[in-house]
Amino acid sequence: MKQIPVARPTLGEEEAVAARRAILSGWVIQGPEVEAFEREFAALVGAPHAVACSSGTAALHLALKALDLGIGDEVITVSHSFIATANAVRYVGATPVFVDVEYSTGNMDPGLLAPAITPKTRAILAVHQLGMPCDLGRIIPLARDHGLWVVEDAACATGSEISLESGGWEIIGKPRGDLATFSFHPRKVLTTGDGGMVTGRDSEVMARMARLRTHAMSLSTAERHQTRGVVFEAYPEVGFNYRLSDIQGAVGREQLKRLPGLIEARRRLAARYLEALASHPYLDLPQEPSYGRSNWQSFWIILKENSPKDQVGLMEALQARGIQTRRGVMCAHREPAYKDFPLRHPLMVSEGLQDRSIILPLYPELAEEDLDRIVSSLWEIVK
Ligand SMILES: *Cc1c(COP(=O)(O)O)cnc(C)c1O
């Protein structure tokens, strides 16, 4: 029986050639390829600046650190996300304050933000979950009214689009808030193995992030390389080693060229799922909001309360047919690592989605007949 994986990166000869070019260039860590990758990524999303780093998690950490968030500060975010979102808040010593999400998008419910704001609130960390755009049109004005930073966790959202003031579609990452962070893990839409990016508008904040990713060193490696005299670097604050390699930068540049085709394929497949499952009596489906177009980094289904099959039962039955799935998005607040962060606000929708949603296979090379086999299995198993 043919096995269908839940995800699969699209990597080919072009990426292999690019990696070879970087390897043979004699410069393998954060150099010209990473610089070009940053420039090309910034141009794609329409951002004035982009800083590459070693992962989406590192990107979040750098972003929160560069905004000077720390001990005593509160950051409003969602528990319903990969644990990296909440963990990044804790890396800087700040306190994550969780609000619930909307059922049909899986994203932060903007109506719940105002009651979650306290005198200690400094920022909103809004996730575009699984590539589905969150409601920045409501989140950003509220944040501005209260003097809060907005950081977009766009780890999954490379190529997703949003329509705000302009009325037209624009790729996420300009950013609309203060900073946006991306991941290039193989489960995401573009991959460099591991890798991440932060985009932003404020050149000082961006320059600080660029220093923080290399131990906050006052001179970049390139600057030291270019100077003729003897110069010594300084370390004005505690930074990190969050560099991206030039091998990964070269791969990322090839991935960027593929993006339009990858998104087109994902959207075509998601539309096929949506149409074929629309009338299923026991399944609810994700819904794109009027202001957003997903890149469909993942496609999920939600088992209704009256479904005769539960989440584990359905996942096992699909596995038995060679179809790999994943549980829906986790909730950080239910993990032992979060036992010291008592909930201030109910998270019923988040918990319901964790317990009743399932991520189905979706990747650009998924064959339509395989997708149709998954769909017919869902009709046969859940009845
Ligand atoms: C994947 C992901 C991250 C972390 O990205 P890594 O590159 O794996 O470190 C952060 N936030 C969200 C929402 C993610 O999906």
mmCIF file of N, CA and C in Angstrom, residues 275-318:
data_model
loop_
_atom_site.group_PDB
_atom_site.id
_atom_site.type_symbol
_atom_site.label_atom_id
_atom_site.label_comp_id
_atom_site.label_asym_id
_atom_site.label_seq_id
_atom_site.Cartn_x
_atom_site.Cartn_y
_atom_site.Cartn_z
ATOM 1 N N GLU A 275 -13.761 21.451 -1.287
ATOM 2 C CA GLU A 275 -14.948 21.135 -2.071
ATOM 3 C C GLU A 275 -15.436 19.718 -1.783
ATOM 4 N N ALA A 276 -14.479 18.775 -1.701
ATOM 5 C CA ALA A 276 -14.869 17.369 -1.550
ATOM 6 C C ALA A 276 -15.397 17.046 -0.152
ATOM 7 N N LEU A 277 -15.067 17.903 0.824
ATOM 8 C CA LEU A 277 -15.496 17.607 2.194
ATOM 9 C C LEU A 277 -16.582 18.562 2.684
ATOM 10 N N ALA A 278 -16.981 19.512 1.820
ATOM 11 C CA ALA A 278 -17.897 20.574 2.260
ATOM 12 C C ALA A 278 -19.185 20.022 2.863
ATOM 13 N N SER A 279 -19.684 18.924 2.312
ATOM 14 C CA SER A 279 -20.984 18.439 2.787
ATOM 15 C C SER A 279 -20.832 17.285 3.778
ATOM 16 N N HIS A 280 -19.602 17.048 4.275
ATOM 17 C CA HIS A 280 -19.418 15.950 5.235
ATOM 18 C C HIS A 280 -20.182 16.274 6.527
ATOM 19 N N PRO A 281 -21.005 15.351 6.992
ATOM 20 C CA PRO A 281 -21.863 15.681 8.140
ATOM 21 C C PRO A 281 -21.127 15.798 9.474
ATOM 22 N N TYR A 282 -19.944 15.213 9.592
ATOM 23 C CA TYR A 282 -19.265 15.206 10.890
ATOM 24 C C TYR A 282 -17.971 16.029 10.920
ATOM 25 N N LEU A 283 -17.682 16.720 9.820
ATOM 26 C CA LEU A 283 -16.425 17.486 9.777
ATOM 27 C C LEU A 283 -16.682 18.975 9.573
ATOM 28 N N ASP A 284 -15.979 19.798 10.350
ATOM 29 C CA ASP A 284 -15.924 21.227 10.075
ATOM 30 C C ASP A 284 -14.592 21.509 9.390
ATOM 31 N N LEU A 285 -14.577 22.537 8.543
ATOM 32 C CA LEU A 285 -13.374 22.837 7.756
ATOM 33 C C LEU A 285 -12.866 24.240 8.065
ATOM 34 N N PRO A 286 -11.559 24.467 7.871
ATOM 35 C CA PRO A 286 -11.026 25.820 8.078
ATOM 36 C C PRO A 286 -11.626 26.768 7.044
ATOM 37 N N GLN A 287 -11.725 28.033 7.421
ATOM 38 C CA GLN A 287 -12.302 29.020 6.499
ATOM 39 C C GLN A 287 -11.388 30.221 6.370
ATOM 40 N N GLU A 288 -11.065 30.586 5.153
ATOM 41 C CA GLU A 288 -10.284 31.807 4.953
ATOM 42 C C GLU A 288 -11.161 32.999 5.309
ATOM 43 N N PRO A 289 -10.627 33.951 6.089
ATOM 44 C CA PRO A 289 -11.417 35.143 6.409
ATOM 45 C C PRO A 289 -11.470 36.058 5.186
ATOM 46 N N SER A 290 -12.387 37.027 5.218
ATOM 47 C CA SER A 290 -12.540 37.916 4.062
ATOM 48 C C SER A 290 -11.243 38.683 3.777
ATOM 49 N N TYR A 291 -10.434 38.934 4.828
ATOM 50 C CA TYR A 291 -9.238 39.776 4.669
ATOM 51 C C TYR A 291 -7.976 38.960 4.408
ATOM 52 N N GLY A 292 -8.080 37.643 4.278
ATOM 53 C CA GLY A 292 -6.851 36.863 4.154
ATOM 54 C C GLY A 292 -6.921 35.716 3.168
ATOM 55 N N ARG A 293 -5.783 35.419 2.560
ATOM 56 C CA ARG A 293 -5.647 34.229 1.711
ATOM 57 C C ARG A 293 -4.511 33.392 2.267
ATOM 58 N N SER A 294 -4.817 32.147 2.635
ATOM 59 C CA SER A 294 -3.803 31.269 3.213
ATOM 60 C C SER A 294 -2.843 30.765 2.139
ATOM 61 N N ASN A 295 -1.620 30.431 2.567
ATOM 62 C CA ASN A 295 -0.702 29.705 1.677
ATOM 63 C C ASN A 295 -0.942 28.200 1.824
ATOM 64 N N TRP A 296 -1.884 27.833 2.697
ATOM 65 C CA TRP A 296 -2.193 26.432 3.010
ATOM 66 C C TRP A 296 -0.930 25.648 3.357
ATOM 67 N N GLN A 297 -0.159 26.196 4.296
ATOM 68 C CA GLN A 297 0.996 25.461 4.835
ATOM 69 C C GLN A 297 0.519 24.143 5.399
ATOM 70 N N SER A 298 -0.680 24.130 5.970
ATOM 71 C CA SER A 298 -1.311 22.887 6.434
ATOM 72 C C SER A 298 -2.799 22.960 6.144
ATOM 73 N N PHE A 299 -3.406 21.791 5.979
ATOM 74 C CA PHE A 299 -4.860 21.718 5.851
ATOM 75 C C PHE A 299 -5.377 20.874 6.996
ATOM 76 N N TRP A 300 -6.374 21.385 7.701
ATOM 77 C CA TRP A 300 -6.893 20.621 8.831
ATOM 78 C C TRP A 300 -8.406 20.445 8.739
ATOM 79 N N ILE A 301 -8.883 19.435 9.448
ATOM 80 C CA ILE A 301 -10.320 19.190 9.581
ATOM 81 C C ILE A 301 -10.625 19.168 11.069
ATOM 82 N N ILE A 302 -11.860 19.495 11.425
ATOM 83 C CA ILE A 302 -12.258 19.461 12.836
ATOM 84 C C ILE A 302 -13.429 18.493 12.973
ATOM 85 N N LEU A 303 -13.278 17.528 13.878
ATOM 86 C CA LEU A 303 -14.380 16.577 14.123
ATOM 87 C C LEU A 303 -15.448 17.288 14.944
ATOM 88 N N LYS A 304 -16.680 17.285 14.454
ATOM 89 C CA LYS A 304 -17.767 17.931 15.205
ATOM 90 C C LYS A 304 -18.030 17.164 16.498
ATOM 91 N N GLU A 305 -18.706 17.836 17.430
ATOM 92 C CA GLU A 305 -19.004 17.233 18.744
ATOM 93 C C GLU A 305 -19.738 15.892 18.588
ATOM 94 N N ASN A 306 -20.602 15.802 17.591
ATOM 95 C CA ASN A 306 -21.418 14.586 17.445
ATOM 96 C C ASN A 306 -20.777 13.534 16.543
ATOM 97 N N SER A 307 -19.485 13.708 16.242
ATOM 98 C CA SER A 307 -18.830 12.738 15.358
ATOM 99 C C SER A 307 -18.750 11.360 16.018
ATOM 100 N N PRO A 308 -19.075 10.314 15.275
ATOM 101 C CA PRO A 308 -18.995 8.955 15.826
ATOM 102 C C PRO A 308 -17.549 8.477 16.024
ATOM 103 N N LYS A 309 -16.585 9.133 15.406
ATOM 104 C CA LYS A 309 -15.164 8.762 15.544
ATOM 105 C C LYS A 309 -14.459 9.875 16.311
ATOM 106 N N ASP A 310 -13.544 9.498 17.212
ATOM 107 C CA ASP A 310 -12.780 10.556 17.868
ATOM 108 C C ASP A 310 -11.449 10.757 17.149
ATOM 109 N N GLN A 311 -10.682 11.730 17.629
ATOM 110 C CA GLN A 311 -9.436 12.129 16.961
ATOM 111 C C GLN A 311 -8.468 10.956 16.820
ATOM 112 N N VAL A 312 -8.192 10.266 17.945
ATOM 113 C CA VAL A 312 -7.215 9.176 17.900
ATOM 114 C C VAL A 312 -7.728 8.039 17.016
ATOM 115 N N GLY A 313 -9.026 7.734 17.152
ATOM 116 C CA GLY A 313 -9.623 6.670 16.343
ATOM 117 C C GLY A 313 -9.481 6.955 14.858
ATOM 118 N N LEU A 314 -9.731 8.191 14.480
ATOM 119 C CA LEU A 314 -9.638 8.565 13.062
ATOM 120 C C LEU A 314 -8.180 8.530 12.589
ATOM 121 N N MET A 315 -7.266 9.038 13.422
ATOM 122 C CA MET A 315 -5.855 9.036 13.025
ATOM 123 C C MET A 315 -5.350 7.608 12.838
ATOM 124 N N GLU A 316 -5.778 6.700 13.739
ATOM 125 C CA GLU A 316 -5.356 5.293 13.628
ATOM 126 C C GLU A 316 -5.936 4.639 12.373
ATOM 127 N N ALA A 317 -7.198 4.925 12.101
ATOM 128 C CA ALA A 317 -7.836 4.321 10.923
ATOM 129 C C ALA A 317 -7.168 4.817 9.633
ATOM 130 N N LEU A 318 -6.797 6.087 9.603
ATOM 131 C CA LEU A 318 -6.116 6.614 8.419
ATOM 132 C C LEU A 318 -4.718 6.012 8.293
#
